[in-house]
Amino acid sequence: MEYARLRECLASDLARLREVAGGVDGTAPVPTCPGWTVTDLVGHVALVYLHKVECMVHGVRPPTWPPADLAEEARRQPLDLLDRAYRALTHEFDTRLPNEPADGWFEPDRTVGFWIRRMAHETLIHRIDAELAAGAPLAPVPDDLAVDGLDEFLYVFVVYGTTAWPEEARAVLAAADGQDVRLVTTGGVWLVRPTTGGVRVSEDPSQPVATEVSGAPADLLRWVWGRAGDDAVAISGDRTRVEPLRAIFRLVAQ
């Protein structure tokens, strides 16, 4: 997706997140983030934004995060901090080119553009969390954003996460080894191949597989992120392969 489009989606989802969170008791639990309240959720997003500001301003990730004063503000005034954090984040995006350096955990791409994309999807998933916590209707997810989100999740989190930190993934990878699953949606097809050395992903729709998970882009995106159950998608073939794959997804999405 183009960066301008990602920023449009970021702005829209931030507005929806704030609207929903502002209309519900902050102590309400977030079912998709066990142990979190809506206050925790909003504070988390604010602190994530400010962390990325630090990565862009100073060129390196802060050695410890968050500072005590920001953590306290996140607990006491999460919506105010969210507003301030979003202004700071968008200021950095406004004044930097996407290809400018910005530190981060994803070694293949340490640029401002990476954080534009990542923050768009971070905000999307957490506005869904807020809607689920509030019992509010789920706002639509544009197809282009959902397909890009699936691609980002599979390559940045699943492939990179399981190969960069194989020790953390060893048990779930062993349980899923060799159990290929194809994910299919309008605008995207991904063959997910778990191995003991990490997950591999290809986009060859012709290769035969024993299991396929398909759905509308938004539904499949919510499914891979654990924001929807199996009833949101269609599963064909060997269903026993689904839970080992979802165990990988849960691990990398922590």
CSV table of N, CA and C in Angstrom, one decimal, residues 3-4 6-7 10 52-59 88-104 106 108-120 152:
chain,number,residue,atom,x,y,z
A,3,TYR,N,2.1,4.9,1.2
A,3,TYR,CA,2.1,5.4,2.5
A,3,TYR,C,1.0,6.4,2.8
A,4,ALA,N,0.6,7.2,1.8
A,4,ALA,CA,-0.5,8.1,2.0
A,4,ALA,C,-1.8,7.4,2.4
A,6,LEU,N,-2.0,4.4,3.8
A,6,LEU,CA,-1.8,3.8,5.1
A,6,LEU,C,-2.1,4.9,6.2
A,7,ARG,N,-1.6,6.1,5.9
A,7,ARG,CA,-1.9,7.2,6.9
A,7,ARG,C,-3.4,7.6,7.0
A,10,LEU,N,-4.8,4.9,9.2
A,10,LEU,CA,-4.3,5.2,10.5
A,10,LEU,C,-5.2,6.2,11.2
A,52,LYS,N,7.7,4.9,19.1
A,52,LYS,CA,8.2,5.1,17.7
A,52,LYS,C,8.7,6.5,17.4
A,53,VAL,N,8.1,7.5,18.1
A,53,VAL,CA,8.6,8.8,18.0
A,53,VAL,C,10.1,8.9,18.4
A,54,GLU,N,10.4,8.2,19.5
A,54,GLU,CA,11.8,8.1,20.0
A,54,GLU,C,12.7,7.5,19.0
A,55,CYS,N,12.2,6.4,18.4
A,55,CYS,CA,13.0,5.7,17.4
A,55,CYS,C,13.3,6.6,16.2
A,56,MET,N,12.4,7.5,15.8
A,56,MET,CA,12.7,8.4,14.7
A,56,MET,C,13.5,9.6,15.1
A,57,VAL,N,13.2,10.2,16.3
A,57,VAL,CA,13.9,11.4,16.7
A,57,VAL,C,15.4,11.1,17.0
A,58,HIS,N,15.6,10.0,17.7
A,58,HIS,CA,16.9,9.7,18.2
A,58,HIS,C,17.7,8.7,17.4
A,59,GLY,N,16.9,8.0,16.5
A,59,GLY,CA,17.6,7.0,15.6
A,59,GLY,C,17.9,5.7,16.3
A,88,ALA,N,2.3,13.8,18.1
A,88,ALA,CA,3.8,13.6,18.0
A,88,ALA,C,4.1,12.7,16.9
A,89,LEU,N,3.4,11.6,16.8
A,89,LEU,CA,3.7,10.6,15.8
A,89,LEU,C,3.5,11.1,14.4
A,90,THR,N,2.4,11.8,14.2
A,90,THR,CA,2.1,12.3,12.8
A,90,THR,C,3.0,13.5,12.5
A,91,HIS,N,3.5,14.2,13.5
A,91,HIS,CA,4.4,15.2,13.2
A,91,HIS,C,5.7,14.6,12.6
A,92,GLU,N,6.2,13.6,13.2
A,92,GLU,CA,7.4,12.9,12.7
A,92,GLU,C,7.1,12.3,11.3
A,93,PHE,N,6.0,11.7,11.1
A,93,PHE,CA,5.7,11.2,9.7
A,93,PHE,C,5.6,12.4,8.7
A,94,ASP,N,5.1,13.5,9.2
A,94,ASP,CA,4.9,14.7,8.3
A,94,ASP,C,6.3,15.3,7.9
A,95,THR,N,7.2,15.2,8.7
A,95,THR,CA,8.5,15.9,8.5
A,95,THR,C,9.7,15.0,8.1
A,96,ARG,N,9.3,13.7,7.8
A,96,ARG,CA,10.4,12.8,7.4
A,96,ARG,C,9.9,12.0,6.2
A,97,LEU,N,10.9,11.6,5.4
A,97,LEU,CA,10.6,10.8,4.2
A,97,LEU,C,10.5,9.3,4.6
A,98,PRO,N,9.7,8.5,4.0
A,98,PRO,CA,9.5,7.1,4.4
A,98,PRO,C,10.8,6.3,4.3
A,99,ASN,N,11.7,6.7,3.5
A,99,ASN,CA,13.0,5.9,3.4
A,99,ASN,C,14.0,6.4,4.4
A,100,GLU,N,13.7,7.4,5.2
A,100,GLU,CA,14.7,7.8,6.2
A,100,GLU,C,14.8,6.8,7.3
A,101,PRO,N,16.0,6.7,7.9
A,101,PRO,CA,16.2,5.7,8.9
A,101,PRO,C,15.4,5.9,10.2
A,102,ALA,N,15.0,4.8,10.8
A,102,ALA,CA,14.4,4.8,12.1
A,102,ALA,C,14.6,3.5,12.7
A,103,ASP,N,15.1,3.4,13.9
A,103,ASP,CA,15.4,2.1,14.5
A,103,ASP,C,14.1,1.3,14.8
A,104,GLY,N,14.3,0.0,14.9
A,104,GLY,CA,13.2,-0.9,15.2
A,104,GLY,C,13.7,-2.3,15.3
A,106,PHE,N,12.7,-4.9,13.5
A,106,PHE,CA,12.6,-5.7,12.3
A,106,PHE,C,13.9,-5.3,11.4
A,108,PRO,N,15.3,-6.2,8.6
A,108,PRO,CA,15.3,-6.0,7.2
A,108,PRO,C,14.8,-4.6,6.8
A,109,ASP,N,14.1,-3.9,7.6
A,109,ASP,CA,13.5,-2.6,7.3
A,109,ASP,C,13.4,-1.7,8.5
A,110,ARG,N,14.5,-0.9,8.6
A,110,ARG,CA,14.5,0.1,9.8
A,110,ARG,C,14.4,1.5,9.2
A,111,THR,N,13.1,1.8,8.8
A,111,THR,CA,12.8,3.1,8.2
A,111,THR,C,11.6,3.7,8.8
A,112,VAL,N,11.4,4.9,8.5
A,112,VAL,CA,10.1,5.6,8.8
A,112,VAL,C,9.0,4.9,8.2
A,113,GLY,N,9.1,4.5,6.9
A,113,GLY,CA,8.0,3.8,6.2
A,113,GLY,C,7.6,2.6,6.9
A,114,PHE,N,8.5,1.8,7.5
A,114,PHE,CA,8.1,0.6,8.2
A,114,PHE,C,7.2,1.0,9.3
A,115,TRP,N,7.5,2.1,10.1
A,115,TRP,CA,6.6,2.4,11.2
A,115,TRP,C,5.3,3.0,10.7
A,116,ILE,N,5.3,3.7,9.6
A,116,ILE,CA,4.0,4.1,9.1
A,116,ILE,C,3.1,2.9,8.9
A,117,ARG,N,3.6,1.9,8.2
A,117,ARG,CA,2.8,0.7,8.0
A,117,ARG,C,2.4,0.0,9.3
A,118,ARG,N,3.4,-0.2,10.1
A,118,ARG,CA,3.2,-0.9,11.4
A,118,ARG,C,2.2,-0.2,12.3
A,119,MET,N,2.3,1.1,12.4
A,119,MET,CA,1.3,1.8,13.2
A,119,MET,C,-0.1,1.8,12.7
A,120,ALA,N,-0.2,1.8,11.3
A,120,ALA,CA,-1.5,1.7,10.7
A,120,ALA,C,-2.2,0.4,11.2
A,152,GLU,N,1.6,-8.3,6.0
A,152,GLU,CA,2.5,-7.8,7.0
A,152,GLU,C,2.6,-8.8,8.1
